[in-house]
mmCIF file of C-alpha atoms in Angstrom:
data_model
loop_
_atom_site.group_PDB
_atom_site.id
_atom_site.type_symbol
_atom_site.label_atom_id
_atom_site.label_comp_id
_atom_site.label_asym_id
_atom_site.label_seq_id
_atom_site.Cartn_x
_atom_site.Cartn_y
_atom_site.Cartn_z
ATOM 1 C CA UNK A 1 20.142 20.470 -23.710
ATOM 2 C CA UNK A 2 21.756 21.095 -20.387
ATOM 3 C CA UNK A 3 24.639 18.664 -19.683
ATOM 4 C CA UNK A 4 24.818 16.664 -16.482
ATOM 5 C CA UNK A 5 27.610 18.398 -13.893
ATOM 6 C CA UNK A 6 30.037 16.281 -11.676
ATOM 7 C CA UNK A 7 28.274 17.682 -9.078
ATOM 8 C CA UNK A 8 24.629 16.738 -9.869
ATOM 9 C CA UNK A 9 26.663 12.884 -10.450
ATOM 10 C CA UNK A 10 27.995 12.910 -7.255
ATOM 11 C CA UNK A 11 24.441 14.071 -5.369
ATOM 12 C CA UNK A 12 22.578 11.441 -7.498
ATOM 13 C CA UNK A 13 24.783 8.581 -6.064
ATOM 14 C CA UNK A 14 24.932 9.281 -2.429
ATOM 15 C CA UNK A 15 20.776 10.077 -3.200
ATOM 16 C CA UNK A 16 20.296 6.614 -4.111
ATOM 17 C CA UNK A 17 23.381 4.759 -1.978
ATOM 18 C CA UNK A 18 21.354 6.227 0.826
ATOM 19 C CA UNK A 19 18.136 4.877 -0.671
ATOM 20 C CA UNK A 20 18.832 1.631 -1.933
ATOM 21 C CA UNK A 21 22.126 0.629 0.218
ATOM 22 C CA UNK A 22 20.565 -0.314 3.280
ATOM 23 C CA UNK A 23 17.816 -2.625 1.329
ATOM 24 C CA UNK A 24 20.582 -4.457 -1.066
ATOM 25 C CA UNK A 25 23.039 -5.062 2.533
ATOM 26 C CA UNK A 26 19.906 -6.749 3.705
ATOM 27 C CA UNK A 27 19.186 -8.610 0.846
ATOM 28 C CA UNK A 28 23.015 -10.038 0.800
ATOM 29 C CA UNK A 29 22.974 -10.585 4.569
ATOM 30 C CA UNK A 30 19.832 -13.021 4.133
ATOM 31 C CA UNK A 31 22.063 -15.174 2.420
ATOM 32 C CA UNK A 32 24.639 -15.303 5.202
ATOM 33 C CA UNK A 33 25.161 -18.655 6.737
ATOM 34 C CA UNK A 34 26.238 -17.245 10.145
ATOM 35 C CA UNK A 35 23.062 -16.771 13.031
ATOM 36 C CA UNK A 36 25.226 -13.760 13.571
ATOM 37 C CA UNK A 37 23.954 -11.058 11.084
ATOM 38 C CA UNK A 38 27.317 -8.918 11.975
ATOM 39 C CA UNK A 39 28.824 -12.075 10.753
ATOM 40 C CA UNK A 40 29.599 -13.492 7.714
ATOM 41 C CA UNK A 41 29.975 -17.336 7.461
ATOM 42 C CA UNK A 42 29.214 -17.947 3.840
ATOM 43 C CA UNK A 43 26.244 -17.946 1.047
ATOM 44 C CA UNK A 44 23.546 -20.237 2.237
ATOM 45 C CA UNK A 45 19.982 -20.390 1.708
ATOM 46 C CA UNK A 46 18.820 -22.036 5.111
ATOM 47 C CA UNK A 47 17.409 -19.274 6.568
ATOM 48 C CA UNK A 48 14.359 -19.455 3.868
ATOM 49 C CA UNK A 49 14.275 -22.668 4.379
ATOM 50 C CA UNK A 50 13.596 -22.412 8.404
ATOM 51 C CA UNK A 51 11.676 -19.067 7.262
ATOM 52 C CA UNK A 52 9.080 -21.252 6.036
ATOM 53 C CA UNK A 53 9.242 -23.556 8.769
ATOM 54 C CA UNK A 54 8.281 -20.291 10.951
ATOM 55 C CA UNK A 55 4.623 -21.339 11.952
ATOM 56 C CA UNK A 56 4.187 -17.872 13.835
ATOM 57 C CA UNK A 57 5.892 -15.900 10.759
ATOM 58 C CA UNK A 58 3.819 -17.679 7.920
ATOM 59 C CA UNK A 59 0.778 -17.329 10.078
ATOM 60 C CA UNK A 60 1.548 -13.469 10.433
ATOM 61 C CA UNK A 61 2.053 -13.194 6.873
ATOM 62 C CA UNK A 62 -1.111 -14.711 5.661
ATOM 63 C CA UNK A 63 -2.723 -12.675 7.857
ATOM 64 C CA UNK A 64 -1.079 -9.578 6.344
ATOM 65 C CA UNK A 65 -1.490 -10.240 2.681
ATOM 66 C CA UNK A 66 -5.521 -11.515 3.128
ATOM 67 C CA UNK A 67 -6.176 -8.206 4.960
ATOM 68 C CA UNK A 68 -4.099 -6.279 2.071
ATOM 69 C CA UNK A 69 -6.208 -7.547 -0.279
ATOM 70 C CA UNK A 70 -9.505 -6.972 1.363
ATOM 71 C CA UNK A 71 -8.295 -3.544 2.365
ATOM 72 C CA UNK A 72 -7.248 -2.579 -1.227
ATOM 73 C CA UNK A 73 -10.715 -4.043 -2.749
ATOM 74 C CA UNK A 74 -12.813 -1.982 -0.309
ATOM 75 C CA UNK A 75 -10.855 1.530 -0.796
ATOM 76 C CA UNK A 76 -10.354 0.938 -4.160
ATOM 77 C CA UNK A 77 -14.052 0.799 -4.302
ATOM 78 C CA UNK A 78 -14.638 3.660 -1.721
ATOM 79 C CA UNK A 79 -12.050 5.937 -2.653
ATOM 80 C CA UNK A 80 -13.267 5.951 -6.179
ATOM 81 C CA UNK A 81 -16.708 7.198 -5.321
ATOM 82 C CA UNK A 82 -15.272 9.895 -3.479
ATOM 83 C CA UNK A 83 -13.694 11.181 -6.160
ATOM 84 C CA UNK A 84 -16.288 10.573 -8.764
ATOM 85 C CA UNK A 85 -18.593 12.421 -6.409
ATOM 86 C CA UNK A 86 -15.857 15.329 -5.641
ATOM 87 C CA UNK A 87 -15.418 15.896 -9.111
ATOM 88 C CA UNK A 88 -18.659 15.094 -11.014
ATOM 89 C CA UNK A 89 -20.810 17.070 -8.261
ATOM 90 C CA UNK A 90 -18.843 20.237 -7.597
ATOM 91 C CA UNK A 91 -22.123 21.935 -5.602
ATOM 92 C CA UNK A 92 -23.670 20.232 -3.007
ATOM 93 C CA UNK A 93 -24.396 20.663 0.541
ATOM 94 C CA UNK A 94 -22.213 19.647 2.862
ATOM 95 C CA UNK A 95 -19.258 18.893 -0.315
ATOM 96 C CA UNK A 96 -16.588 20.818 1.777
ATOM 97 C CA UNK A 97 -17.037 19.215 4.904
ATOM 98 C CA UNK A 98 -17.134 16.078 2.966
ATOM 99 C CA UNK A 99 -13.597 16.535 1.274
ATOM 100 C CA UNK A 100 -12.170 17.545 4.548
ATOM 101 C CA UNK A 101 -13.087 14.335 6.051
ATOM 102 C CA UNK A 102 -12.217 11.750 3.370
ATOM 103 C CA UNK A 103 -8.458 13.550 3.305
ATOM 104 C CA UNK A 104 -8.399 14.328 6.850
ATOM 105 C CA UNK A 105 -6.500 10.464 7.001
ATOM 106 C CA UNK A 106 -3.383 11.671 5.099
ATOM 107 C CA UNK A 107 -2.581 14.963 7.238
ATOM 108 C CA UNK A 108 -3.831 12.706 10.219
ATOM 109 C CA UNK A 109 -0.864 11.376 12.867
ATOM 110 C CA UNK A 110 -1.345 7.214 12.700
ATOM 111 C CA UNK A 111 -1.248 7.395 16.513
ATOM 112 C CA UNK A 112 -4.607 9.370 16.642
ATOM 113 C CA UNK A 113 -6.208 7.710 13.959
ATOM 114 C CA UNK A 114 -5.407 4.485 15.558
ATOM 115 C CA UNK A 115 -6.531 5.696 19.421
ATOM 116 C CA UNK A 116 -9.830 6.721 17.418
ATOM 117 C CA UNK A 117 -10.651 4.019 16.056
ATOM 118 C CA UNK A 118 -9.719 1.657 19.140
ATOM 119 C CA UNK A 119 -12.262 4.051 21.064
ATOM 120 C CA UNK A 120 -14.846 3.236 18.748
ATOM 121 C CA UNK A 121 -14.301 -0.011 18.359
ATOM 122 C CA UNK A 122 -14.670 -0.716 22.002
ATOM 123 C CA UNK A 123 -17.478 2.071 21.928
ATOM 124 C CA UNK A 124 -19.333 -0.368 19.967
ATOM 125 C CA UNK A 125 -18.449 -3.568 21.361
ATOM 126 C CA UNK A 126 -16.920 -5.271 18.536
ATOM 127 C CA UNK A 127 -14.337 -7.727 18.909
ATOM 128 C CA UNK A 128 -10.731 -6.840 17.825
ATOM 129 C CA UNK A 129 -9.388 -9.028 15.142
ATOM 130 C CA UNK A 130 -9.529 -9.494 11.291
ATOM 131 C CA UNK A 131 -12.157 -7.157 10.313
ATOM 132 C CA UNK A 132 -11.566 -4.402 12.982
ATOM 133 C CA UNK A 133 -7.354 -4.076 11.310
ATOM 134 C CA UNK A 134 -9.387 -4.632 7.634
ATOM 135 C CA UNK A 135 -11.907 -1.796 8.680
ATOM 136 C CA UNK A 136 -8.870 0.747 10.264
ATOM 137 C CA UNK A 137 -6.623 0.185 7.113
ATOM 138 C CA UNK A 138 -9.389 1.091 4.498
ATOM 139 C CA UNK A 139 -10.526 4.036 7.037
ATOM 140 C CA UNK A 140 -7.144 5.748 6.070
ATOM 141 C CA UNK A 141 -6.319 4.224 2.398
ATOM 142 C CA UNK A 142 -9.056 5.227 1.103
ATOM 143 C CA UNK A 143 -8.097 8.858 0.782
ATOM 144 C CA UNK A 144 -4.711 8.206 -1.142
ATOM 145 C CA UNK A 145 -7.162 6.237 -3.446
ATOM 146 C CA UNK A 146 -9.479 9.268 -4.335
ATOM 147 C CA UNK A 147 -6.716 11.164 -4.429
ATOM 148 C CA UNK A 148 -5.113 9.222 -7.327
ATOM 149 C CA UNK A 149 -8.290 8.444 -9.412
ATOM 150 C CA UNK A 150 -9.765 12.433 -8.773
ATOM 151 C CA UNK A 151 -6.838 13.878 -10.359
ATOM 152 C CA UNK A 152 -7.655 11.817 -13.474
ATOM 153 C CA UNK A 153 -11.108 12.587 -13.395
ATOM 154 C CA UNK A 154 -9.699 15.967 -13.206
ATOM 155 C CA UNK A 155 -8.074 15.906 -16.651
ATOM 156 C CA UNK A 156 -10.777 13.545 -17.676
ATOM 157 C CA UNK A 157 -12.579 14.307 -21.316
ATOM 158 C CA UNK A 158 -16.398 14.895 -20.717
ATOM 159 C CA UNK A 159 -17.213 15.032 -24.004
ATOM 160 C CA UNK A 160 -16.540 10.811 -24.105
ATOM 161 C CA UNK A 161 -19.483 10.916 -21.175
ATOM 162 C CA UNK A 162 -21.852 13.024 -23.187
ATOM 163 C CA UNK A 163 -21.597 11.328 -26.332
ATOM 164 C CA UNK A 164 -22.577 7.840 -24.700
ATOM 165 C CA UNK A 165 -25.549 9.861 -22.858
ATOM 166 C CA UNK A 166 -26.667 11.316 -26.416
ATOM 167 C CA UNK A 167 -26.191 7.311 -27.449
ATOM 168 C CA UNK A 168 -29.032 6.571 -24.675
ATOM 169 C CA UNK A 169 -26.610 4.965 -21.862
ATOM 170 C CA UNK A 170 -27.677 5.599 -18.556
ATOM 171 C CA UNK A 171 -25.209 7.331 -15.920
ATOM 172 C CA UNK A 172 -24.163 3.948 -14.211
ATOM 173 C CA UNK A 173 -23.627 2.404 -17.819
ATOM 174 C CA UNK A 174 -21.984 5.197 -18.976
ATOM 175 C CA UNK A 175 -19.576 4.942 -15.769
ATOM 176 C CA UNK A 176 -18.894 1.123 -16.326
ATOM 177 C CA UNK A 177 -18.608 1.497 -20.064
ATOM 178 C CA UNK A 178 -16.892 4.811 -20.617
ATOM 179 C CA UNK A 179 -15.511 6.065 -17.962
ATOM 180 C CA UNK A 180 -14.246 3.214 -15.465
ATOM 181 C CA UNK A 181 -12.218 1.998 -18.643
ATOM 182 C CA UNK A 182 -10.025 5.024 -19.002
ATOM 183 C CA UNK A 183 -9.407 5.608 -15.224
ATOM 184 C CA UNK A 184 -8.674 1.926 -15.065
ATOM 185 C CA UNK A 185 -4.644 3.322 -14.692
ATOM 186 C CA UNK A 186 -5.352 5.346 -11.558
ATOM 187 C CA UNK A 187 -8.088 2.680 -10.037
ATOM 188 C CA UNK A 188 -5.324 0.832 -10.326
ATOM 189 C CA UNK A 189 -2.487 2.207 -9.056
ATOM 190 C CA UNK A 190 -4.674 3.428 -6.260
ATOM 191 C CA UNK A 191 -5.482 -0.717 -5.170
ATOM 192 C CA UNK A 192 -1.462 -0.901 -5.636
ATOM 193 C CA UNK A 193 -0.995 1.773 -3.356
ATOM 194 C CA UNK A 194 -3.926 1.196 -0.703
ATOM 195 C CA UNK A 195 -2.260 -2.860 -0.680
ATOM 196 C CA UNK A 196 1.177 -1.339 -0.005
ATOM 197 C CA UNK A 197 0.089 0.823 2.585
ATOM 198 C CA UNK A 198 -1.962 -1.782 4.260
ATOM 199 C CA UNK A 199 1.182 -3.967 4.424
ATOM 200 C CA UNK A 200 3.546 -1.539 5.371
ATOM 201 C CA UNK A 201 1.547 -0.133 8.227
ATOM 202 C CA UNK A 202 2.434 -1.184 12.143
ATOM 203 C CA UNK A 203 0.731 1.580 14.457
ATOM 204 C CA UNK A 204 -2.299 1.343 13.652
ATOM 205 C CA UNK A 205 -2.928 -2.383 12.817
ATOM 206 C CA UNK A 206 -1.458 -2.410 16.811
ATOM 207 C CA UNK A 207 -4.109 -0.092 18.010
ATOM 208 C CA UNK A 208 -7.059 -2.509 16.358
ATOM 209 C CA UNK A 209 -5.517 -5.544 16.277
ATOM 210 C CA UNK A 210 -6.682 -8.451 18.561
ATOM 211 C CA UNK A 211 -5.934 -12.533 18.848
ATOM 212 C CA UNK A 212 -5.219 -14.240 15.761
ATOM 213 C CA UNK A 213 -4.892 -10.665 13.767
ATOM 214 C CA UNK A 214 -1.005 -10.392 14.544
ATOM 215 C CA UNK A 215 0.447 -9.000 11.268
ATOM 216 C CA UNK A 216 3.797 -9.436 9.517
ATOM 217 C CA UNK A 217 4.722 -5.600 10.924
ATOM 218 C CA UNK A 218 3.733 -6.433 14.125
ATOM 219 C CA UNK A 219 5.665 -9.408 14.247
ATOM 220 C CA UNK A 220 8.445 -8.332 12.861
ATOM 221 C CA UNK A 221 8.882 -5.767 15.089
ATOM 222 C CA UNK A 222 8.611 -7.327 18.188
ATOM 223 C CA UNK A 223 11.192 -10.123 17.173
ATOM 224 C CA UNK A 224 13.256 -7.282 16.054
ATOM 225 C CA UNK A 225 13.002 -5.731 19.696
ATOM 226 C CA UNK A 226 14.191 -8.574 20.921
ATOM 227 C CA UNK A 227 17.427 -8.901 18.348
ATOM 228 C CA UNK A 228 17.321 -9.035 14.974
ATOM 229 C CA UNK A 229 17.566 -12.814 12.838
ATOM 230 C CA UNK A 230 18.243 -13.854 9.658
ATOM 231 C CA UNK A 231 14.716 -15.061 8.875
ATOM 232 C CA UNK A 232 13.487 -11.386 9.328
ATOM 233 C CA UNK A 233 16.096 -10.939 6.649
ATOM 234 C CA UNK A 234 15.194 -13.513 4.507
ATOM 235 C CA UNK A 235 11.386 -12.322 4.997
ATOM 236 C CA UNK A 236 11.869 -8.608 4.330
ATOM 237 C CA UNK A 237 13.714 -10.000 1.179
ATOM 238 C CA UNK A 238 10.953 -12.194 -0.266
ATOM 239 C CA UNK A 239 8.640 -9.262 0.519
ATOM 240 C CA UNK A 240 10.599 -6.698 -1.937
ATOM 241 C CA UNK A 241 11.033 -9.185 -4.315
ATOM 242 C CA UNK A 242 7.347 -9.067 -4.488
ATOM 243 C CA UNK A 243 6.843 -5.579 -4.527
ATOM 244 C CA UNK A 244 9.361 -5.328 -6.958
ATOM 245 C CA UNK A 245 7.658 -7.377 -9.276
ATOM 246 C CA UNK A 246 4.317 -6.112 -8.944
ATOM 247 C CA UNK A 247 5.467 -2.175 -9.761
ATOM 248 C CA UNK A 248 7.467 -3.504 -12.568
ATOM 249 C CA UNK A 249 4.540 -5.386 -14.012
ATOM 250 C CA UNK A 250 2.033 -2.633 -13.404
ATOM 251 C CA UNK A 251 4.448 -0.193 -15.263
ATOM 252 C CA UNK A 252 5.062 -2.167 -17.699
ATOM 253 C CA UNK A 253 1.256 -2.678 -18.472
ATOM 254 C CA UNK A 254 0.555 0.866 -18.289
ATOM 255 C CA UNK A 255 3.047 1.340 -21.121
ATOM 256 C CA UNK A 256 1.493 -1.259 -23.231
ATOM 257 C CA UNK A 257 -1.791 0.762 -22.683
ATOM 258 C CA UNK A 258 -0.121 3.928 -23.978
ATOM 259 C CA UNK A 259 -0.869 4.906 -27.489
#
């Protein structure tokens, strides 16, 4: 077994000082009692409790986590009948062009997918606003969905498939009962990932957003433009506290699940 070196030591902690410092100085600074963040004037905690006192923050944030969660529920969806139909239907006309365009989002620069779909948006003549940012963020999260669940279809035993069709299950019963089960891991760690990315993103949400669609990103940035406060501190805190939470929970169940 090869023994760590003093020089793999050293490389691991400036690898995750220069990860994880800049996130824990802005957790401690959201407890600083000072409206100078370059200031320190004590522990306090009233900056989450004028956070939530934030009408235009909250309001932002709602908006964020209700178009998450539609986002995530719609690629989830979408993204795993890509990759049910990439993998279970390897010939069929038109399946290369196909790939190419439900990955084409990933290798994609935000700026042009976001100029896109503001084109077509106005091509159209639908309204910016909830659905148009719900519609834009599933457009490009549901490729890093079938990306997850095709490479478990990829290693995915057949031979459970066949038995149940031998049984007499249909090919949708089959899917429900045999196979959605054992992808359930990747389906969901791809809604995980599509909910992250819808949260995290800011270009494009600003491309198709419109009035009452502000999200937390968008906010937060142009506050930040403008000088940065402790309540965006105290904000990005509560926010990886949750994300912290959820990845610890999710890996946790997918131990459980593992024989």
């Amino acid at each position: 077994m090869r023994r760590t070196s003093p020089v793999d030591l050293i490389a691991l902690t400036f690898g995750f000082a220069f990860l994880y410092l800049p996130i824990l100085i802005l957790v401690v600074w959201s407890f600083n009692a000072s409206k100078l963040v370059t200031v320190w004037g004590g522990f306090s905690t009233q900056w989450y409790r004028s956070l939530f006192q934030n009408a235009a923050l909250m309001d932002a944030a709602w908006v964020t986590i209700r178009i998450g969660l539609v986002t995530a529920t719609l690629a989830t969806v979408l993204g795993t009948m890509a990759a049910v139909a990439l993998v279970r239907f390897r010939r069929f006309r038109g399946r290369g062009l196909f790939g190419a365009l439900v990955y084409a989002p990933i290798v994609m620069p935000e700026v042009i997918t976001g100029l896109s779909l503001l084109l077509l948006f106005v091509a159209v003549g639908l309204d910016r606003g909830f659905w148009t940012v719900t519609l834009a963020h599933v457009t490009f999260t549901m490729c890093y969905v079938a990306v997850v669940v095709q490479a478990r279809l990829a290693t995915f035993d057949r031979s459970l498939e066949e038995a149940a069709a031998d049984l007499g299950a249909t090919p949708l019963r089959t899917f429900f009962s045999v196979t959605l089960p054992l992808i359930a891991p990747a389906v969901a760690a791809g809604w995980l990932l599509a909910f992250t990315l819808s949260l995290d993103d800011l270009v494009i949400a600003s491309f198709t957003s419109g009035p009452g669609a502000t999200t937390l990103p968008m906010r937060i940035y142009g506050q930040v433009r403008l000088g940065v406060t402790p309540e965006i501190n105290a904000i990005s805190t509560i926010m990886i506290a949750v994300v912290a939470v959820v990845v610890v929970t999710a890996s946790v169940a997918t131990k459980r699940r593992e024989p």
